[in-house]
Structures are given as structure tokens and as C-alpha cells.
CSV table of C-alpha atoms and ligand atoms in Angstrom, one decimal:
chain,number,residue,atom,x,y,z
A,19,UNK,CA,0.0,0.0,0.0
A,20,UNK,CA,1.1,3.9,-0.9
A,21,UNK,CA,-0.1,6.4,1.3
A,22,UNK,CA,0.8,10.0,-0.2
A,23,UNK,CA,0.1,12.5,2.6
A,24,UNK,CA,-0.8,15.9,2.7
A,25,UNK,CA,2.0,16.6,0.0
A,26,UNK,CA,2.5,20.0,-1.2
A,27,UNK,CA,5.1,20.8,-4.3
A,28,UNK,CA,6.4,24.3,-5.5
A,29,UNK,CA,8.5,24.8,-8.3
A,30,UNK,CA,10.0,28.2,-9.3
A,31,UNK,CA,7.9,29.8,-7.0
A,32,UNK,CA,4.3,28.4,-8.3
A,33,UNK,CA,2.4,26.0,-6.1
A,34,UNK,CA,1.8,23.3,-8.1
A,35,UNK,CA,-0.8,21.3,-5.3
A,36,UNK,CA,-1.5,21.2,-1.4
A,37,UNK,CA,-2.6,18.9,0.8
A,38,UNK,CA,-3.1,15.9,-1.9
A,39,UNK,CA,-3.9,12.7,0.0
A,40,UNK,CA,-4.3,9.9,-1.6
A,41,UNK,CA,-3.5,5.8,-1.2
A,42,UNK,CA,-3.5,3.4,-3.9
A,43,UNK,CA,-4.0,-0.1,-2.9
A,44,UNK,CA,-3.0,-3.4,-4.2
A,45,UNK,CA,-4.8,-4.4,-7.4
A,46,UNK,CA,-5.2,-0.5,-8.1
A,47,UNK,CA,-4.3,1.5,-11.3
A,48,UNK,CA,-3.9,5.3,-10.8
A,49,UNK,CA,-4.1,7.6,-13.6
A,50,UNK,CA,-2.4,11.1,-12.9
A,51,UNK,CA,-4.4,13.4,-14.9
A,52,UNK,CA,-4.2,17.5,-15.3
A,53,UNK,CA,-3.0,19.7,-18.3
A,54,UNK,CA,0.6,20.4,-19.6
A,55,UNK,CA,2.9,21.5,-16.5
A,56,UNK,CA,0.2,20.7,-14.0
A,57,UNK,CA,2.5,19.1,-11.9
A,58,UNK,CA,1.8,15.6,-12.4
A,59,UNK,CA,5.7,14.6,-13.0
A,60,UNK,CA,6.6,16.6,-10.4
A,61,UNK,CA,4.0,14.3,-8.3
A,62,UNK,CA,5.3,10.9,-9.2
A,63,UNK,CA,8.9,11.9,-9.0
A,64,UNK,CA,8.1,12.5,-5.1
A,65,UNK,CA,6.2,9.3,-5.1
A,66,UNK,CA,9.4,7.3,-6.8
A,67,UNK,CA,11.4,9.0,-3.9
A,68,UNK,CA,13.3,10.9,-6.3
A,69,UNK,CA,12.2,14.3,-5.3
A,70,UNK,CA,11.2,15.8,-2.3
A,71,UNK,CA,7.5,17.4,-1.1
A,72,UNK,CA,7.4,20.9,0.1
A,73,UNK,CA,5.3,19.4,2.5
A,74,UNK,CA,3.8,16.0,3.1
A,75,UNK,CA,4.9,12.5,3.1
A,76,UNK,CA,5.0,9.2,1.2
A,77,UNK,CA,4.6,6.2,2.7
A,78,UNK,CA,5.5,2.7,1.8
A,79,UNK,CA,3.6,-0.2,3.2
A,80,UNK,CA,3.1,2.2,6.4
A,81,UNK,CA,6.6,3.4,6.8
A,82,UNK,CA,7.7,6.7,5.9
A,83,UNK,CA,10.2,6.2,2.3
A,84,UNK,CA,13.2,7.5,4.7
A,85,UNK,CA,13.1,4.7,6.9
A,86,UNK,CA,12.3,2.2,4.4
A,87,UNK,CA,13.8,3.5,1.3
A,88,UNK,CA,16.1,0.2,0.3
A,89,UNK,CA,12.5,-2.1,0.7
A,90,UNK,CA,11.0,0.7,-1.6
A,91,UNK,CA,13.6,0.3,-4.2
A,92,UNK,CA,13.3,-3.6,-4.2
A,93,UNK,CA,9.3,-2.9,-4.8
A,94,UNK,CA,9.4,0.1,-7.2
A,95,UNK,CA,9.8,0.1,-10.8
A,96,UNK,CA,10.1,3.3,-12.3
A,97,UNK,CA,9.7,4.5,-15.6
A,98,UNK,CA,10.3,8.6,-16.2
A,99,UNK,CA,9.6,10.9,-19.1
A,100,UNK,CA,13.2,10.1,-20.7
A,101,UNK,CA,13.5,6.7,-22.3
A,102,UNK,CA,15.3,5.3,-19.0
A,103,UNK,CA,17.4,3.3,-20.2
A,104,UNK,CA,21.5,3.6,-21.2
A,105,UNK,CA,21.7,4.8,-24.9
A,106,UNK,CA,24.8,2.9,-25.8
A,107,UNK,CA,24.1,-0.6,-24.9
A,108,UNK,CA,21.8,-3.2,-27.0
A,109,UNK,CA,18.5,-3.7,-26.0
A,110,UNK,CA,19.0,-6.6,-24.7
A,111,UNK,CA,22.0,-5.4,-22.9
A,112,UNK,CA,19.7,-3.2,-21.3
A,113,UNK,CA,17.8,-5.4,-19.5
A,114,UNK,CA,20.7,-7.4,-19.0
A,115,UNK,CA,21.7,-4.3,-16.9
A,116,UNK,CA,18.1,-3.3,-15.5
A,117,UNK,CA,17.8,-6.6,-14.6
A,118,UNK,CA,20.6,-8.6,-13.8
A,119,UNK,CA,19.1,-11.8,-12.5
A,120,UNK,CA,16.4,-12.2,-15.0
A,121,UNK,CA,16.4,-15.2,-17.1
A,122,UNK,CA,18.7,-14.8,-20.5
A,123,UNK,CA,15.2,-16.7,-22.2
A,124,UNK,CA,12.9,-14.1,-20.2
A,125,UNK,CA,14.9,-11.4,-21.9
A,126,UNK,CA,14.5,-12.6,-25.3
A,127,UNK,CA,11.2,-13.1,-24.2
A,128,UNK,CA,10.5,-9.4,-23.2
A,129,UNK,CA,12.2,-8.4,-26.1
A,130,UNK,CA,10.1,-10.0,-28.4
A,131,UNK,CA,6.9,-9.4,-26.4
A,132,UNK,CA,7.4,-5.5,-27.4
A,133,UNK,CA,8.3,-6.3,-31.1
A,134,UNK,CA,12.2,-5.9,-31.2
A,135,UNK,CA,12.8,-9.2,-32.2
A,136,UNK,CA,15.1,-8.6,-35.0
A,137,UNK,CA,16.7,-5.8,-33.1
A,138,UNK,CA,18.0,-7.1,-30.1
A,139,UNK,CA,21.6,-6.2,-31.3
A,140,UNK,CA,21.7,-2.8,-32.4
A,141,UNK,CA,22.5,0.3,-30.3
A,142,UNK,CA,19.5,1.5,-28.6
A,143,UNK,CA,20.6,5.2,-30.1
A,144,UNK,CA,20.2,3.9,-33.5
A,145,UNK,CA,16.3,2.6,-33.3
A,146,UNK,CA,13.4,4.8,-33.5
A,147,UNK,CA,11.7,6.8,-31.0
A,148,UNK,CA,9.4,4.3,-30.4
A,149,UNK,CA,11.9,1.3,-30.9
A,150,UNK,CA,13.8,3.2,-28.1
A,151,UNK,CA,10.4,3.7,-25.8
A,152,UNK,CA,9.8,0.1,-26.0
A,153,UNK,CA,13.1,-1.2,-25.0
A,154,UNK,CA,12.5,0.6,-22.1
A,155,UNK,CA,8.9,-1.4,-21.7
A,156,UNK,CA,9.7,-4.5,-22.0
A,157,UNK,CA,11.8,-3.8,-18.6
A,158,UNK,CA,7.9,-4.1,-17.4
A,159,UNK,CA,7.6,-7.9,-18.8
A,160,UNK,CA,10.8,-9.1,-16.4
A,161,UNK,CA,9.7,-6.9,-13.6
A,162,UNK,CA,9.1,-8.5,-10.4
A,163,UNK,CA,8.2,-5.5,-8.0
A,164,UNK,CA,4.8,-4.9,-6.8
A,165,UNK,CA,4.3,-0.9,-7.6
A,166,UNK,CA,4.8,0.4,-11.2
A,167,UNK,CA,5.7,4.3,-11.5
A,168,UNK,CA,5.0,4.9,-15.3
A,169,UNK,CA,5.2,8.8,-16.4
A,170,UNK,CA,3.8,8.9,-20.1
A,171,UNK,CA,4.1,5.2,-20.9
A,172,UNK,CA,2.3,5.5,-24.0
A,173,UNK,CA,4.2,8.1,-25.7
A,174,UNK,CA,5.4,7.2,-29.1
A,175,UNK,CA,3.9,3.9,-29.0
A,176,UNK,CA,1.6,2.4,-32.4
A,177,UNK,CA,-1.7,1.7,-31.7
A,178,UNK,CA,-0.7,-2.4,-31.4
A,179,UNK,CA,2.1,-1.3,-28.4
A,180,UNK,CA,-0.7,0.5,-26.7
A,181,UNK,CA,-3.2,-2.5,-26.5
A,182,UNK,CA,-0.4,-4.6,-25.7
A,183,UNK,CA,0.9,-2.1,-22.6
A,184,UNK,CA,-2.7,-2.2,-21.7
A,185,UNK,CA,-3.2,-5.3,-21.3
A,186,UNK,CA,0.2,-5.8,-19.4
A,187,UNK,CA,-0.6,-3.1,-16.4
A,188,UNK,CA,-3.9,-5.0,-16.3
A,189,UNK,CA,-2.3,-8.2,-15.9
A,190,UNK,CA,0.0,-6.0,-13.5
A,191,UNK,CA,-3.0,-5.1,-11.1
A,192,UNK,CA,-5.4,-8.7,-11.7
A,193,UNK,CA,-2.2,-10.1,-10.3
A,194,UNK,CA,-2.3,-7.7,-6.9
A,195,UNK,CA,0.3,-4.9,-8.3
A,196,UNK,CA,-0.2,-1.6,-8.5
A,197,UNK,CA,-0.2,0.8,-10.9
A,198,UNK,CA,0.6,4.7,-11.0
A,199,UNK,CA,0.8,6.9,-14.2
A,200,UNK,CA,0.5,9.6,-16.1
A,201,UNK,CA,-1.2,9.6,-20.3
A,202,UNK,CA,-2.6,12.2,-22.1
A,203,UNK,CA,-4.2,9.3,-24.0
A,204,UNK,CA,-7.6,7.8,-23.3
A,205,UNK,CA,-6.7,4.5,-21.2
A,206,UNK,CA,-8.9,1.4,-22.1
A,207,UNK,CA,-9.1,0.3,-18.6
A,208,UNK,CA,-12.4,-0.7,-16.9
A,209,UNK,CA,-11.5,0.2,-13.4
A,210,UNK,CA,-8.6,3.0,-13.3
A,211,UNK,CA,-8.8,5.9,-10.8
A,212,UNK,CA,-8.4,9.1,-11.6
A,213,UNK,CA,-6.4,11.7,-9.6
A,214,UNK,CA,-6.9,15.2,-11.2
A,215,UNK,CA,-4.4,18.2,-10.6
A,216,UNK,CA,-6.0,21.4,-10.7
A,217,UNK,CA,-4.5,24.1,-12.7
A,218,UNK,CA,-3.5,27.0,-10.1
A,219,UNK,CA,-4.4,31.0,-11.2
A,220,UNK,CA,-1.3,32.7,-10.9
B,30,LIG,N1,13.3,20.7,-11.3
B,30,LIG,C1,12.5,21.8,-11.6
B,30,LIG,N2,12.9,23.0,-11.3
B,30,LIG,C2,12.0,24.1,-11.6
B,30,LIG,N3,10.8,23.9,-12.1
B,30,LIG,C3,10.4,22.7,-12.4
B,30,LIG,C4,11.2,21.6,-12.2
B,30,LIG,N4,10.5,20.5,-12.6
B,30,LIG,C5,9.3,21.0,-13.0
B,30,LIG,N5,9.2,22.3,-12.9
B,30,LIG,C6,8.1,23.1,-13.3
B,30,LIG,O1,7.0,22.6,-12.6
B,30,LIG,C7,5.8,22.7,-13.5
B,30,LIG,C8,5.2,21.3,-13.6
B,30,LIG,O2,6.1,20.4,-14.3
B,30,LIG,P1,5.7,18.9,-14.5
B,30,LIG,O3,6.8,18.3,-15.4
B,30,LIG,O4,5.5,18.3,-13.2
B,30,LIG,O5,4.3,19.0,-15.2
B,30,LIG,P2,3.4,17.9,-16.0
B,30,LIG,O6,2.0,18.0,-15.4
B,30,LIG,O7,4.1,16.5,-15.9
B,30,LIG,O8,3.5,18.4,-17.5
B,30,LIG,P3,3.4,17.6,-18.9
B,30,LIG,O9,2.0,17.2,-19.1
B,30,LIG,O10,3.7,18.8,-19.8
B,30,LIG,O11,4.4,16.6,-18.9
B,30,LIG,C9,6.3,23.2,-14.8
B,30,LIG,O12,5.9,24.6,-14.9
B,30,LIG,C10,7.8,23.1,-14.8
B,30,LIG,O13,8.4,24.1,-15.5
């Protein structure tokens, strides 16, 4: 279970939310949702741990991310804005690297799962936008922790990808994980939650 409490987040001076309390449960998918520079990256990065609150705290299975914040790294999987994942390396050597003790035939698995089979080999700098995006996904098919952190999943993904994520973060919560991210795409989910950020009057 996440508890975000009370958070507050400012950035260069502009109050992006107060006093958002929220908890996402196992099984639960949460949609961030609110307009271009809203705040909702802001939001997750605090949730991943990798930014602080003005105010406010997370909390991880009932413990603050301070105390527990190695547990929290072994449950989290997070996926930012950027591709998140090294440039230089293979895609395969990627999730070698993300994921050291993954199976070498879960790899190739993943790999194909998102449609790189055939491109396994090739510098991740050298594939498309959404070649690159989707090395980065396939990160979600060896992933064993419980809460996904997902800002803009979708983005530069074909129509096949998206039904395909879908259906993964589904799978994802059906099997007691949870799910937290941001789209400005319509989601084909049954049962997400939405969390909306409010755009502030300066
Ligand atoms: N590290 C930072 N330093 C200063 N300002 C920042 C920082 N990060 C974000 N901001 C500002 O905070 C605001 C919210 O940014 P954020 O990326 O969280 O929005 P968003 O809702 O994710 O937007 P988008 O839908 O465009 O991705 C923006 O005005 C941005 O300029």
C-alpha cells in the first residue's frame, strides 16, 4: 500500500498542489491526470522517492520512504519521461543491466513481447523513438516489483504497443500490483482511478 500525505510541491515559486492525499492499494491502477505543466511529473517523482515534497509525506507499506527506502527500491519500478534506459548498450543489454538476474530466455522473451525481435543487437541510439520507448517497456515484462511508477508510458507507441501495454498493467493489477501513471491518451481500462491536478491561477 502507498499512502501520499498531505503533499505539497512548488517549483520556481508556483504551487503546483497542497494537501493531496491519496492511497493506492493493491490491485489498483492510478491515472495522474491534469493539463501540460500541472505538476503531475513533479507528483510521481516525489512518489518514486526521487524528489522531495514541500510538505507532506509518502509512505511505503506504512513506513515513511526514509526509513524504508532500500524495501521501496526492491518494490518500485520506475519508468520517467526520458527513455530510461543507457543509450549505448543493446536492447538486450539493457535489460541485462536493469535486470541482472532475470532469465537470458525471459529477456529474449520481453524483447520480443514488445516487437524488437530482430533488433535485439543494435545500439538502442540507433532505433526509432518508439523502438527506443519500447526497449525501455519490455523492462515491465521481467519486472518483479509490486508498484509500477510509469510517467507517459504510451508516448510514441503504435496503436498495437498500446493495447499490448494495456493489457500488461492490467495483468499487473489482476495479479495484486499496482499501478501509478501519467497519459494524455484515453486509457482502455475498466477500473482505473483518476487523480486530477488542478491548474492554479497565478
Ligand atoms: N526541477 C524543476 N525546477 C524548476 N521547475 C520545475 C522543475 N520540474 C518541473 N518544474 C516546473 O513545474 C511545473 C510542472 O512540471 P511537470 O513536469 O511536473 O508537469 P506535468 O504535469 O508533468 O506536465 P506535462 O503534461 O507537460 O508533462 C512546470 O511549470 C515546470 O516548469
Amino acid at each position: 500500500m502507498l499512502d501520499a500525505i498531505n503533499l505539497s510541491c512548488i517549483r520556481d515559486d508556483r504551487e503546483l498542489f497542497r494537501g493531496l492525499s491519496f492511497t493506492v492499494l493493491p490491485g489498483e491502477m492510478v491515472q495522474i491526470a491534469g493539463k501540460n505543466g500541472a505538476g503531475k511529473t513533479s507528483l510521481l517523482r516525489i512518489l518514486a522517492g526521487l524528489a522531495q515534497a514541500e510538505e507532506g509525506e509518502v509512505k511505503w507499506q506504512g513506513e515513511g520512504l526514509p526509513r524504508i527506502r532500500y524495501q521501496y527500491h526492491q518494490d518500485l519500478l520506475w519508468l520517467g519521461h526520458q527513455a530510461g534506459i543507457k543509450t549505448v548498450l543493446t536492447a538486450y543489454e539493457n535489460l541485462r543491466f536493469y535486470h541482472p538476474h532475470s532469465a537470458e530466455s525471459l529477456r529474449w522473451q520481453a524483447l520480443t513481447e514488445v516487437g524488437l525481435a530482430g533488433f535485439e543487437d543494435i545500439a538502442v541510439n540507433q532505433l526509432s523513438a518508439g523502438q527506443q520507448r519500447r526497449v525501455a517497456l519490455a523492462r515491465l515484462w521481467l519486472s518483479t516489483q509490486k508498484l509500477w511508477i510509469l510517467d507517459e508510458p504510451f508516448t510514441a507507441i503504435d496503436a498495437t504497443g498500446v493495447t499490448k501495454l494495456t493489457r500488461k498493467l492490467t495483468q499487473h493489477t489482476e495479479n495484486g500490483g499496482m499501478v501509478i501513471l501519467t497519459t494524455h491518451q484515453p486509457l482502455a481500462v475498466d477500473n482505473v482511478r483518476q487523480i486530477h491536478l488542478q491548474e492554479k491561477l497565478a
